[in-house]
Structures are given as structure tokens and as C-alpha cells.
Coordinates of C-alpha atoms and ligand atoms in Angstrom, one line a residue:
X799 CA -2.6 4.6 13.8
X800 CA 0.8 3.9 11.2
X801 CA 0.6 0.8 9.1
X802 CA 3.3 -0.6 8.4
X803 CA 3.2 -2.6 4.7
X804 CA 4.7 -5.5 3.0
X805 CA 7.0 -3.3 0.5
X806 CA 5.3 -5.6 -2.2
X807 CA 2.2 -4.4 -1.8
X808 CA 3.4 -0.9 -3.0
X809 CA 3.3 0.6 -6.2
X810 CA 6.9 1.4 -7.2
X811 CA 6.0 4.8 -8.7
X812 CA 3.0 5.2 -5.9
X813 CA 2.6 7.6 -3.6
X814 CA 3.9 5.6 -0.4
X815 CA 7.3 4.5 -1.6
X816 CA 7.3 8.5 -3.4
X817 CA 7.3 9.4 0.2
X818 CA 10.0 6.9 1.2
X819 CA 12.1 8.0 -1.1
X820 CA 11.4 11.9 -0.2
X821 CA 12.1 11.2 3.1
X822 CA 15.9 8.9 2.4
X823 CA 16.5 11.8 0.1
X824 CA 16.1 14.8 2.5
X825 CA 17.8 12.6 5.4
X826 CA 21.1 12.3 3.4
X827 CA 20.8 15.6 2.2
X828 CA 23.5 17.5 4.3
X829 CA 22.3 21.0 3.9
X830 CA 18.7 19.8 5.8
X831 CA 20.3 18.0 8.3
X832 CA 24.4 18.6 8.4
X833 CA 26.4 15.2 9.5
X834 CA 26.9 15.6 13.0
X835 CA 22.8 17.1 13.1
X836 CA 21.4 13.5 15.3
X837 CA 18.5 13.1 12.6
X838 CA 20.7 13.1 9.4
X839 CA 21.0 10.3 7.8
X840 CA 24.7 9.3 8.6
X841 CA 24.0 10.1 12.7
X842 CA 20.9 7.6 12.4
X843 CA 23.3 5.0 11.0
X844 CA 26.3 5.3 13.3
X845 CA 23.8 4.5 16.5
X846 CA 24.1 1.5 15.4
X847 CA 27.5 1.6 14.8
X848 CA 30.0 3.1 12.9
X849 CA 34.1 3.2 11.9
X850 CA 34.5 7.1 12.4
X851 CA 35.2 9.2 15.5
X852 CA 32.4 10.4 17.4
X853 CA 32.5 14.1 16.5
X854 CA 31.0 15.3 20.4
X855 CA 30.8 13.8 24.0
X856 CA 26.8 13.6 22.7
X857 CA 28.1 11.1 19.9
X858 CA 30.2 9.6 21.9
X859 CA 27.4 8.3 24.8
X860 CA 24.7 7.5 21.6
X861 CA 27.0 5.7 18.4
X862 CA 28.1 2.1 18.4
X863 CA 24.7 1.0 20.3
X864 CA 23.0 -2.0 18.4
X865 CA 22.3 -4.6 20.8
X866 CA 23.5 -8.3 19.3
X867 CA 23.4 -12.1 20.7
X868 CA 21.5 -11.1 23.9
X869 CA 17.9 -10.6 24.6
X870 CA 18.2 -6.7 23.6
X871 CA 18.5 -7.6 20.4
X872 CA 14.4 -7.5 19.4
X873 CA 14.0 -4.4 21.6
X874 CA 16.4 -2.5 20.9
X875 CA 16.3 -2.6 17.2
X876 CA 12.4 -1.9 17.7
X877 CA 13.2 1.2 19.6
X878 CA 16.0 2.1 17.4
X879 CA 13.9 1.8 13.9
X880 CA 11.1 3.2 15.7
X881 CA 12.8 6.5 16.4
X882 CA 14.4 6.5 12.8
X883 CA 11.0 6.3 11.5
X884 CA 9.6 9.4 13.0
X885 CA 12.4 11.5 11.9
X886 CA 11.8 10.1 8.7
X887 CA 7.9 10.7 8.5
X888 CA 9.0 14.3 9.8
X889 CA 11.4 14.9 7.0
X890 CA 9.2 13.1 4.2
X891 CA 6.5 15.6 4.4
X892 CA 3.7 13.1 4.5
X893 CA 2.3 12.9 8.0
X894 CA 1.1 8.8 6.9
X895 CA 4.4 7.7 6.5
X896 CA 5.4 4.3 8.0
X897 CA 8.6 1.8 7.4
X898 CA 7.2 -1.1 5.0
X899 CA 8.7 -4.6 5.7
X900 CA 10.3 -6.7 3.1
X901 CA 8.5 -10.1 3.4
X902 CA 11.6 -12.6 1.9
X903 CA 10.3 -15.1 3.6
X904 CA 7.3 -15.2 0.7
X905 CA 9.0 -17.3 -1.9
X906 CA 7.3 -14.4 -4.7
X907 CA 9.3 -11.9 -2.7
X908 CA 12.9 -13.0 -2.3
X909 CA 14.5 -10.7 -4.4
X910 CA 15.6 -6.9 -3.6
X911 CA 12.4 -4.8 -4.0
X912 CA 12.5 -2.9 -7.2
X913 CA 11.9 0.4 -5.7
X914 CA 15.4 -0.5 -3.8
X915 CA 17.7 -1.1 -7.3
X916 CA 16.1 0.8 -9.8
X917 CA 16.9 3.2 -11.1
X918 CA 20.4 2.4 -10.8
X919 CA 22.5 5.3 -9.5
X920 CA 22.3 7.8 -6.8
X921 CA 19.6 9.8 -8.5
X922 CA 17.9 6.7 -6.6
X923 CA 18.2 7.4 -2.9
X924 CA 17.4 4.2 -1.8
X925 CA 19.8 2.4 -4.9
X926 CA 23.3 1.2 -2.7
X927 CA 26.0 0.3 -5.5
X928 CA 27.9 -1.3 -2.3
X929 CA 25.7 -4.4 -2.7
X930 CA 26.4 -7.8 -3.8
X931 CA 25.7 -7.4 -7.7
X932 CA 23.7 -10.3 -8.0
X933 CA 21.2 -8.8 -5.1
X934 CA 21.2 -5.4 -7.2
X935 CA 20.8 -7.3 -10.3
X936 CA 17.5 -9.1 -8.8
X937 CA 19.5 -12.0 -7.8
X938 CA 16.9 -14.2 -5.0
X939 CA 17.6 -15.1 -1.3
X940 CA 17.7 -18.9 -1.2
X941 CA 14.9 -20.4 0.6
X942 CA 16.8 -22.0 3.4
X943 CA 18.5 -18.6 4.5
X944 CA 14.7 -16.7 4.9
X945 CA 12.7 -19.7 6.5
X946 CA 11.5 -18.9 9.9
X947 CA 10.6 -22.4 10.5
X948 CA 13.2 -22.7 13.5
X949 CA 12.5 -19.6 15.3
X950 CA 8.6 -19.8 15.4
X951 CA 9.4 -23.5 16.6
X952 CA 10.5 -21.9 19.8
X953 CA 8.3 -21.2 22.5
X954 CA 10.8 -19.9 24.8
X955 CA 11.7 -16.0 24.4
X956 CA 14.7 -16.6 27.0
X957 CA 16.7 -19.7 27.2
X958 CA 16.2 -22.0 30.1
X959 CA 18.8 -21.7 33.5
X960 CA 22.1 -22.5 32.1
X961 CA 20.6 -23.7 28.8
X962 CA 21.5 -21.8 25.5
X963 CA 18.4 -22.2 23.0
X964 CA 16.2 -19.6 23.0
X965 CA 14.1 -17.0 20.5
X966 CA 15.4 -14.1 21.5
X967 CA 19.0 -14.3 22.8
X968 CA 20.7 -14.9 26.1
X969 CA 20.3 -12.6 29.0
X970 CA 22.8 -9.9 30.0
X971 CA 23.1 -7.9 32.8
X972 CA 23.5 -4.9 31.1
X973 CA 23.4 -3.3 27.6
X974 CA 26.3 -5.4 25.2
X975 CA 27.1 -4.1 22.2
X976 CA 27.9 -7.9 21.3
X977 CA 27.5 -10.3 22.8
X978 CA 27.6 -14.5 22.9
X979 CA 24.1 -16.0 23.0
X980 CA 22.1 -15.6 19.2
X981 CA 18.4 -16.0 19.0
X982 CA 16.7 -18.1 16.8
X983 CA 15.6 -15.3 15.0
X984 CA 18.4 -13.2 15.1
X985 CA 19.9 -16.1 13.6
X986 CA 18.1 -16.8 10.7
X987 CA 16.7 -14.9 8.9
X988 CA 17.8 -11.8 10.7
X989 CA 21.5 -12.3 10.3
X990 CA 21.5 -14.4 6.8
X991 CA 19.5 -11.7 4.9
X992 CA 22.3 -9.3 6.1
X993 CA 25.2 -11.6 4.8
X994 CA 23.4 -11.8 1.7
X995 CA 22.5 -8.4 0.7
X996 CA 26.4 -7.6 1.3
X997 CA 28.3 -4.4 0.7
X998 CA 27.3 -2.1 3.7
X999 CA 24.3 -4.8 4.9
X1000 CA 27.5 -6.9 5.7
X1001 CA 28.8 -5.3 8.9
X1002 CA 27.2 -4.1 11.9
X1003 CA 29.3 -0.5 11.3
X1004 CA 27.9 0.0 8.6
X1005 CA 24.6 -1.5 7.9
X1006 CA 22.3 1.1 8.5
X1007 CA 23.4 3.4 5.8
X1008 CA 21.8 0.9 3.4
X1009 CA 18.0 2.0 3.5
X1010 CA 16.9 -1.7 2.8
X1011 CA 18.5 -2.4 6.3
X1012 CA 15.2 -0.4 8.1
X1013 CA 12.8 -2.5 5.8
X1014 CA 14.4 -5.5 6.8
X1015 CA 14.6 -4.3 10.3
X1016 CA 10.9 -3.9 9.9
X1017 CA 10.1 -7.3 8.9
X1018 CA 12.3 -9.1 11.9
X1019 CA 9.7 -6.4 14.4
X1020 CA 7.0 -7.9 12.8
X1021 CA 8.4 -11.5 12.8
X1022 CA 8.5 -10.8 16.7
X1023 CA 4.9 -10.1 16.5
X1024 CA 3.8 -12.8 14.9
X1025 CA 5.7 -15.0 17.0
X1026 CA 3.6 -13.8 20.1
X1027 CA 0.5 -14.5 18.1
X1028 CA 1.5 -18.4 18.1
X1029 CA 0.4 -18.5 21.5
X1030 CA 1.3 -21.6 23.3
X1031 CA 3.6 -20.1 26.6
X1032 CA 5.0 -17.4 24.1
X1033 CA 5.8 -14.6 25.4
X1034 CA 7.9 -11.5 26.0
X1035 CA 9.8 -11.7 29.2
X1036 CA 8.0 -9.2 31.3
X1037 CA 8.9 -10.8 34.6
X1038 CA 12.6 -10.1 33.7
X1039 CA 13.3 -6.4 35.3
X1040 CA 16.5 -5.9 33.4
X1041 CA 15.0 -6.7 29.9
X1042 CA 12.2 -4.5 30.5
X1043 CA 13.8 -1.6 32.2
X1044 CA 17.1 -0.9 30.7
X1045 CA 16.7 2.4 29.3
X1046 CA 18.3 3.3 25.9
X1047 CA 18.8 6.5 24.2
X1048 CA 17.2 7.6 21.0
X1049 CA 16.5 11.3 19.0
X1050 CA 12.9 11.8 18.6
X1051 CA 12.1 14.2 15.1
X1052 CA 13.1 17.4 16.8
X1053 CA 16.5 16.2 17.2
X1054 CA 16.2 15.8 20.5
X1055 CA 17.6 13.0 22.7
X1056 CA 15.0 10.7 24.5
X1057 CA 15.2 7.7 26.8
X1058 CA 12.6 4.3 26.1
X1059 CA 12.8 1.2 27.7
X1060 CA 10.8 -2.5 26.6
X1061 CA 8.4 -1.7 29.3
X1062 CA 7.1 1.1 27.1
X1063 CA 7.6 -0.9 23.9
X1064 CA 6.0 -3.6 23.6
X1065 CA 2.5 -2.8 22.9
X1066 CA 3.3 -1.4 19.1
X1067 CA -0.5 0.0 18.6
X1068 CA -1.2 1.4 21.8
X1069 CA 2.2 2.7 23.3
X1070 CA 3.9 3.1 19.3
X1071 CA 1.6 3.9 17.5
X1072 CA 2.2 1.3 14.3
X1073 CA 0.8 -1.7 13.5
X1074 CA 1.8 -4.0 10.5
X1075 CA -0.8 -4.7 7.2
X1076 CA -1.1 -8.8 8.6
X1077 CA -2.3 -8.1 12.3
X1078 CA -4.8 -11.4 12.8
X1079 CA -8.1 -10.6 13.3
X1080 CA -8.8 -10.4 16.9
X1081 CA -5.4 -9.6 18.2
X1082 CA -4.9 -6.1 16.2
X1083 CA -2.1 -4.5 17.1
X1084 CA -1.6 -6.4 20.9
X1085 CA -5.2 -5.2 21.7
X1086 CA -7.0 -8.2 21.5
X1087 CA -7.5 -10.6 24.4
X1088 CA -5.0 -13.5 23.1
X1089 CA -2.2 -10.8 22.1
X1090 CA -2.0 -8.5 24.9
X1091 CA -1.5 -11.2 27.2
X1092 CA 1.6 -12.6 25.5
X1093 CA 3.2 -9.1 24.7
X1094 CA 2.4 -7.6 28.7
X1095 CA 2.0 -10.7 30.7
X1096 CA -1.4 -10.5 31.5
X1097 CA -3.9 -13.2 30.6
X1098 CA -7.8 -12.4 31.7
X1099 CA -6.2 -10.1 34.6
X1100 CA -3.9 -12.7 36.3
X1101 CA -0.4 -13.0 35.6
X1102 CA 0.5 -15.0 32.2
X1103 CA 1.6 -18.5 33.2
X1104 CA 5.1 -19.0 32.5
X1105 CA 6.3 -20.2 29.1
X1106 CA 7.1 -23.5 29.3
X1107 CA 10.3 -24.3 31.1
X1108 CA 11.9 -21.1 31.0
X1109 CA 13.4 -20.0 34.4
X1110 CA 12.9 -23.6 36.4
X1111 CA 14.2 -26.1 33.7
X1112 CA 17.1 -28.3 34.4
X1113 CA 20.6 -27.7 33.6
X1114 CA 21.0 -28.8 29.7
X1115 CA 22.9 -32.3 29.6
X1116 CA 25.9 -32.0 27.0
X1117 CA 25.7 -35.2 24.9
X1118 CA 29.1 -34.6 22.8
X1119 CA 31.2 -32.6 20.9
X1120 CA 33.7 -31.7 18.5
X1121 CA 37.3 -32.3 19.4
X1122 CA 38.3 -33.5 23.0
X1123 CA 37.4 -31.2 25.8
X1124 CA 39.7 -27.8 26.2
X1125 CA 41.2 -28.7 22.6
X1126 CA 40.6 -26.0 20.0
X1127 CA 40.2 -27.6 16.7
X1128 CA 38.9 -24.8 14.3
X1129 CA 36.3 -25.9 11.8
X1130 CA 36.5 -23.4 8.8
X1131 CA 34.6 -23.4 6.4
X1132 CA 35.2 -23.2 2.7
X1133 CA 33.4 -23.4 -0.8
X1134 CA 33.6 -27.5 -0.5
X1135 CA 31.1 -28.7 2.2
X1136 CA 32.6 -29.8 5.3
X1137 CA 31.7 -32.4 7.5
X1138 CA 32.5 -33.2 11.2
X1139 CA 32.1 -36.1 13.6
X1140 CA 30.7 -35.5 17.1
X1141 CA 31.3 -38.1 19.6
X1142 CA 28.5 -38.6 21.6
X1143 CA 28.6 -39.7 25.4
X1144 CA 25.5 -40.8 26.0
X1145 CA 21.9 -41.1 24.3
X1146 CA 20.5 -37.8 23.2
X1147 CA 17.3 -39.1 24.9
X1148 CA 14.7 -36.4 23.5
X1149 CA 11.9 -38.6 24.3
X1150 CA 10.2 -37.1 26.2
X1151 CA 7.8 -34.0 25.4
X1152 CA 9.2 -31.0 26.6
X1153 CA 12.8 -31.9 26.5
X1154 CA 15.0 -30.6 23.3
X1155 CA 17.9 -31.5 22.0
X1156 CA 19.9 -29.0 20.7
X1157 CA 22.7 -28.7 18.1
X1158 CA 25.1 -25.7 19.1
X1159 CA 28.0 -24.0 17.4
X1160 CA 30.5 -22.6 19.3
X1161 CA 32.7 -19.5 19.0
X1162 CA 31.2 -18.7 15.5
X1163 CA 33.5 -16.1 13.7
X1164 CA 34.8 -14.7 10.3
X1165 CA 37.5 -11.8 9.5
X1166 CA 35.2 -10.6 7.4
X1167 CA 31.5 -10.4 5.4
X1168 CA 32.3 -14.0 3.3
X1169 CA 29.2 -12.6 1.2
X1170 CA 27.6 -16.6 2.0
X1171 CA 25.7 -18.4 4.3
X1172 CA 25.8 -21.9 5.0
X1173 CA 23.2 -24.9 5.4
X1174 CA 24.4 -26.8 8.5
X1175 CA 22.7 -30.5 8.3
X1176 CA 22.8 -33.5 10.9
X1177 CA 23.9 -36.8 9.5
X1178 CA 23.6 -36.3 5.7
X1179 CA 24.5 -39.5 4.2
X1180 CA 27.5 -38.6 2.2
X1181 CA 26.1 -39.5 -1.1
X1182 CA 22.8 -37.4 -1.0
X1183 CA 22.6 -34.1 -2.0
X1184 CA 21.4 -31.4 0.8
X1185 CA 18.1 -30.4 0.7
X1186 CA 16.9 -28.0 3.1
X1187 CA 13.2 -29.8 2.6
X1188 CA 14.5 -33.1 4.0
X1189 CA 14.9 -34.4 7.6
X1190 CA 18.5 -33.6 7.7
X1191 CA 18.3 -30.0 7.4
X1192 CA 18.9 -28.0 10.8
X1193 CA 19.0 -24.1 9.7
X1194 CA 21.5 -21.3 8.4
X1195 CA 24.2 -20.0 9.4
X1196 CA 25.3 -16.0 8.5
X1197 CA 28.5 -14.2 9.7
X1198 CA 27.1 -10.7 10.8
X1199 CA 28.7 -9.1 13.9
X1200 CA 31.0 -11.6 15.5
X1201 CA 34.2 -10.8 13.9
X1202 CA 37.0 -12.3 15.6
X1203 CA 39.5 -9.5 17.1
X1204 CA 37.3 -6.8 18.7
X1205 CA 38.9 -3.5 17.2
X1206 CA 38.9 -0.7 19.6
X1207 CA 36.2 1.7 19.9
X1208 CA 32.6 0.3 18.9
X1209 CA 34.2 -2.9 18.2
X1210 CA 33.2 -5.2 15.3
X1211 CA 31.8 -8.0 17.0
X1212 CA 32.4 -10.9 19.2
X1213 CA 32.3 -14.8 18.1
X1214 CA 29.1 -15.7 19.0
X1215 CA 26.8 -19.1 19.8
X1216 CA 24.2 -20.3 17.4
X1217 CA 21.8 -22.9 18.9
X1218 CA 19.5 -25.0 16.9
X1219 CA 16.5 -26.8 18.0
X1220 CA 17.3 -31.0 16.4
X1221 CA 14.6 -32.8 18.3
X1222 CA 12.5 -33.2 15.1
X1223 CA 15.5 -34.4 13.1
X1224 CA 16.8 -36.4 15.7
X1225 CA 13.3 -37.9 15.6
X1226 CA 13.3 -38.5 12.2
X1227 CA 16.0 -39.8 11.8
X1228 CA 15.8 -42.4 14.4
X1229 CA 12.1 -43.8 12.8
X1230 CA 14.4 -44.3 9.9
X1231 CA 17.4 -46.2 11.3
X1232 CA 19.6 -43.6 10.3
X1233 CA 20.2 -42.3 14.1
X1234 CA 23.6 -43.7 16.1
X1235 CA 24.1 -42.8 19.9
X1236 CA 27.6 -42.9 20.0
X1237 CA 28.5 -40.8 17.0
X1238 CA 27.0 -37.8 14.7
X1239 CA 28.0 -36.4 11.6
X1240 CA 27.1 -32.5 10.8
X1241 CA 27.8 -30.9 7.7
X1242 CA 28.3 -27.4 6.2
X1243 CA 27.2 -25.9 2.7
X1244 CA 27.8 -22.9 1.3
X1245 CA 24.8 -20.9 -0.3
X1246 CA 25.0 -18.4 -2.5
X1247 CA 22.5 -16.2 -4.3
X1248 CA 19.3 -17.7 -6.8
X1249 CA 20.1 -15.9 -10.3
X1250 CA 17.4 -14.0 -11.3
X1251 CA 15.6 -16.1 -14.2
X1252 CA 16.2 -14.1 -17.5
X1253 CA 19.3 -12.4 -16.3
X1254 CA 21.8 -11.9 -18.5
X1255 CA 24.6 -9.7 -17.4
X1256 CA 27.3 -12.3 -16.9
X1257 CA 29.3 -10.3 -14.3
X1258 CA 26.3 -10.5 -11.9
X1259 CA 25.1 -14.0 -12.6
X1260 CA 29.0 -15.1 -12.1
X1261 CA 28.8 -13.6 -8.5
X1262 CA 25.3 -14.8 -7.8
X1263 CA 26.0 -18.4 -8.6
X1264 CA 29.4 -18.3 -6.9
X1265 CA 29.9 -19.2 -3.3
X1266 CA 33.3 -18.9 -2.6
X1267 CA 33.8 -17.8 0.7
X1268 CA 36.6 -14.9 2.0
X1269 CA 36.7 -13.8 5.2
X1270 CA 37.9 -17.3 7.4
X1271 CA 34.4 -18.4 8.2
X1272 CA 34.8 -20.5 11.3
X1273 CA 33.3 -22.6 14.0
X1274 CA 35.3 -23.6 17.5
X1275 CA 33.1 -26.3 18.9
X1276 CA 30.0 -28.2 17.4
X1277 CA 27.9 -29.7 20.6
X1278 CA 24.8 -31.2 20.9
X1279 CA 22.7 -31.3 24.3
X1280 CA 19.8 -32.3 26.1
X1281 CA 17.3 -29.3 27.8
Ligands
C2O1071 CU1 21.8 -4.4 14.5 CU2 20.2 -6.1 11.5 O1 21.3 -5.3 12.8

């Protein structure tokens, strides 16, 4: 059995991230593995996607693949990084090998792990000069973009009939490169981390030549995990044949191309192979009675009950919105917080247990990376400073794959829709009187990076504490609804 471990754990000069390192460094190394060779480093990275011409009809069918804003998203990345991780155990030399995770959401380990910036320079294999500066500089995430509060929240892995919010992404018919419907986690902090690391981490075409992008990748696998180990109705959607039976194509260690599907994915200790260093007592890697039950749908031999409200909940209500109906008023976004008014039609009612209201953004989109994130809050009083502690505070926003024009082959992206679960705020903030049914306020903040604490390289502080976006950042629609 791999273990996968928290990158922190790790000596930087130890023998595990020795191997990581071994493994990057014969990867990119051309004469191992030339470019077009489907385990070389540059191949790996243009699965997910990629800006150049597919060299061969082979290429052609396996490049541009990363699965975003549906319910492929979790799978397919765990496939994908799963595969990658083989061929890099192969080419490491050391038969233990495993992908660590970066843990950001430990507020000890929010800044880029060492082992990933220093040395500086490409004697460093897994050192990217592309990054932000402050994030090579050991610049920290900001709480709000790495808190996993909203997506462990959810208890739904697929939205509800005709409803948006859901932890893993809407459904599709078939595979989509991009698509529309976010998951929570995807969301945040899947999609913020990227924004915030920058340089290649930025865009979906070129993410994956960063090697921090397969730690982080194997952090949001193991946020998936832990998810399921909350109990409570989650659970992966086994019932749903075309989530757990799309195949997609991989290239196994001997450079040879192979088919997997969720169905023979989501056990990672008995059908993978890997487990991560946290597995709860009693549900080790899915083979425990409480875990296997959420991951393959069976619970003490009968089929799991179904997560609350998932495919028989009523269609969401929309409260209000943004703008008059079939109007386009753009929000962008900028370095001064913006705030909007959304007219509501009737009471965002809420009251009752299972039903959430939920805070959507429509048609989410950029031009390009704007190297921040932003804290979106609901009825901020416009005197008090945001605080992503405090009632007010919804969740983040990154711009990662859902550029606006979709550019030929591969594509960029797709504007997207972020849902947000408010029913605690909305709660909140009716106890305290500051809750109006006929009209809410929400408001935008940009975040930039936490300057490391004795750093002193101007250049890299500048950046870190600036937040001035590029790129268009922008929002169609803000709606809120009832589910
Ligand atoms: Cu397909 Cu983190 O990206």
C-alpha cells in the first residue's frame, strides 16, 4: 500500500522528497523520455491541456482532457494524477514513491513548501520561476481562499433536479472539457489555490507543468476523501451510470495507453493502491464499515440510502437577482470592492431544515489569470471591514478555466456558475435584524497574498500585498434561491 503524505511532514533534504525530485527530474529530462514519449513530462501536462498542436492522431484523442464544472471533475483528476504518479514512481527509482499533498488549509502550512522554491533555479526541478513572486518568495494563501468550511457543509455530491448547489459539480451527459456547474470544492479551494500560485498554476493549458499542481491535486483527492468520512447522506454518486462508467484514457508506466472509469476508482486502497497519512481510524483507506458504504453505495449489504434530497428535491425557487430579467449588466470586478443590490421577490424562506438557500453567480469569467481572488459577502454593512470570520462572509471566488471566448482547439474555458450555500448567514443575519426580504446587498473583495513575515525583498512584498486585478474579472448575474 502507497501513502500518500502531507508534504510538511517531509524532510526537505530527506529521502522522500530526494525521490520526488529524482523522479520531476528524469520526467523532464528529454533524452529519458523525448516530448512526444506519453510519460515525459510535457505529454503528462498537455492531458490536461495544452496551447501546442498535438504532434499525432494518439495526441490528438488524449491532450486537452481535464474535466471542469461538472461532476467529472473529482474523478477525473483522481485518475489522471493517479496515472502520473505511477509513471513517476517508475521513473524515480524508488518502488515507495507516492504524491504528498500540500495541506494549505493548515494555517502553519499556507505558504509554498520549501522543497518547491528552494533552491531557486532550474538546478531545482520542482523550483517554477513562472510563479507569482510573492508565492516563490514564501508569500502565504490567505485564510479565506484555503477554507473548506463550504464544501464539507454540503452533503449532496450532485445537485438536486434542476437545482445548482452541489459538492462535486453538475451532471453532464458526456465528458466536457468545461463546463457550467462548479462544485463547492472545485470552487474553493481547488480553483483559488490555482489563481494564487499564478504563472503556469493560472491556466488550465498550462497548469500541470508546475509540479506543485500534482501536490495540490493530491490534496483536493484527499479532500474528497475526507468528505465521505463526514457521513451524514454523503456519498459518491454510484447510482448515476454515466458518472461511474465514462471511460477516460490514461498511459500507465510502460507508456502505454489504458482506459479507467469511477466504477474502478473509488476505492483508493483496494482498487488504487494509495491511501493518505490522515485515514480515520476505522475507515482506512474505504475499508472500514462507515467508509466503504459512502464511497460504493453499500451500507451493511443493502443499498446506501440516498443522500438527502438529491434526485427527488423540488425545483429551486429563485428569490431575486441582479439586473431585470434577460438584461445583461456585467459586474466586473476591480481592486475597490464592489457592491450590488439584489432585489428580492419573495422571502428567502430557509426555515425549514433541509431547505437551502443559495447565493449563485452567474456567467463567472476573466480574459485572463487576474493573479486574485475575491471574498464575496452578503449584506456587509458598508462601514465594517470584511472579515471572513464573521456572519457576512459567503466563500471565494478564483478565475481558473472559464475564460470568456473559447479559442479553438482545447479551448480555454467556459464562464462558469459558482453556487454558495447562505442558509447560515441568512440565519444569522436575521437573529440580528440585519436581514430584509425585499432587498440584498453582496459585496466583492479582492485578496491578495499574506507577505511572508521577515521578508524583505521589496519587489516580492510589493506584488504580494498588491491586489490589483488584470484580466476583466466578471460576474453576469448574482441570484439567490431556495432548494
Ligand atoms: Cu484540471 Cu486543478 O485543474
Amino acid at each position: 500500500m502507497h501513502v500518500r503524505h502531507n508534504v510538511y511532514a517531509l524532510r526537505p533534504g530527506g529521502p522522500k522528497i530526494s525521490a520526488l525530485r529524482a523522479g520531476v527530474r528524469a520526467m523532464k529530462d528529454t533524452s529519458t523520455f523525448p516530448k512526444d514519449d506519453p510519460r515525459s513530462w510535457s505529454y503528462q501536462a498537455a492531458i490536461h491541456g495544452s496551447t501546442r498542436t498535438p504532434p499525432d492522431r494518439q495526441a490528438r484523442r488524449s491532450w486537452n482532457m481535464c474535466q471542469h464544472a461538472s461532476f467529472f471533475f473529482l474523478s477525473w483528476h483522481r485518475m489522471y494524477i493517479y496515472y502520473f504518479e505511477r509513471i513517476l514512481r517508475a521513473a524515480s527509482g524508488d518502488p515507495d514513491l507516492a504524491l504528498p499533498y500540500w495541506n494549505y488549509s493548515d494555517p502553519a502550512q499556507r505558504a509554498l513548501p520549501t522543497p518547491f522554491r528552494e533552491p531557486a533555479g532550474s538546478q531545482n526541478p520542482l523550483y517554477v520561476s513562472q510563479r507569482q513572486a510573492g508565492i516563490n518568495a514564501g508569500a502565504e494563501l490567505p485564510a479565506s481562499d484555503v477554507s473548506a468550511a463550504q464544501m464539507f457543509k454540503s452533503r449532496n455530491f450532485l445537485p438536486s433536479q434542476g437545482s445548482r448547489l452541489s459538492f462535486g459539480g453538475g451532471r453532464v451527459p458526456e465528458p466536457a472539457h468545461f463546463s457550467s456547474f462548479t462544485g463547492l470544492l472545485e470552487a474553493q479551494p481547488h480553483n483559488t489555490v490555482h489563481v494564487k500560485v499564478g504563472g503556469w498554476m493560472g491556466d488550465p493549458n498550462t497548469a500541470a507543468q508546475d509540479p506543485i499542481f500534482w501536490l495540490h491535486h493530491s490534496n483536493i483527492d484527499r479532500l474528497w476523501e475526507r468528505w465521505l468520512d463526514r457521513g451524514d447522506g454523503r456519498a459518491n454518486p454510484v447510482n448515476n451510470a454515466v458518472w461511474m462508467d465514462t471511460k477516460f484514457a490514461f498511459f500507465d508506466e510502460d507508456g502505454s495507453r489504458i482506459e479507467m472509469s469511477a466504477r474502478e476508482a473509488i476505492q483508493t486502497a483496494t482498487q488504487l493502491d494509495y491511501v493518505y497519512d490522515d485515514e480515520p481510524a476505522g475507515a482506512v483507506g474505504a475499508m472500514g464499515s462507515s467508509g466503504a458504504g459512502a464511497r460504493v453505495g453499500v451500507d451493511g449489504g443493502s443499498l446506501a440510502p440516498p443522500a438527502p434530497g438529491p434526485d427527488d428535491a423540488e425545483e429551486p425557487t429563485l428569490v431575486g437577482s441582479t439586473g431585470r430579467q434577460g438584461e445583461e449588466e456585467m459586474i466586473e470586478l476591480g481592486s475597490e470592492p464592489t457592491r450590488v443590490a439584489v432585489e428580492l421577490r419573495e422571502p428567502a424562506a430557509g426555515q425549514s431544515g433541509e431547505q437551502r438557500i443559495v447565493l449563485g453567480l452567474d456567467g463567472v469569467q476573466y480574459d485572463e489569470n487576474p493573479s486574485v481572488t475575491y471574498e464575496v459577502y452578503l449584506n456587509l454593512p458598508e462601514w465594517e471591514q470584511p472579515d471572513y470570520r464573521s456572519d457576512y462572509y459567503v466563500g471565494n471566488v478564483g478565475f481558473f478555466g472559464m475564460e470568456a471566448g473559447g479559442h479553438g482547439e482545447g479551448g480555454h474555458g467556459h464562464p462558469a456558475n459558482l453556487s454558495f450555500d447562505v442558509t447560515d448567514n441568512v440565519r444569522a443575519l436575521r437573529a440580528k435584524g440585519e436581514w430584509q426580504e425585499r432587498r440584498a446587498h453582496v459585496s466583492f473583495f479582492a485578496s491578495g497574498l499574506i507577505p511572508p513575515p521577515s521578508e524583505e525583498v521589496s519587489v516580492a512584498e510589493a506584488e504580494a500585498r498588491s491586489a490589483t486585478p488584470t484580466g476583466r474579472p466578471r460576474v453576469e448575474r448574482v441570484v439567490l434561491s431556495v432548494e
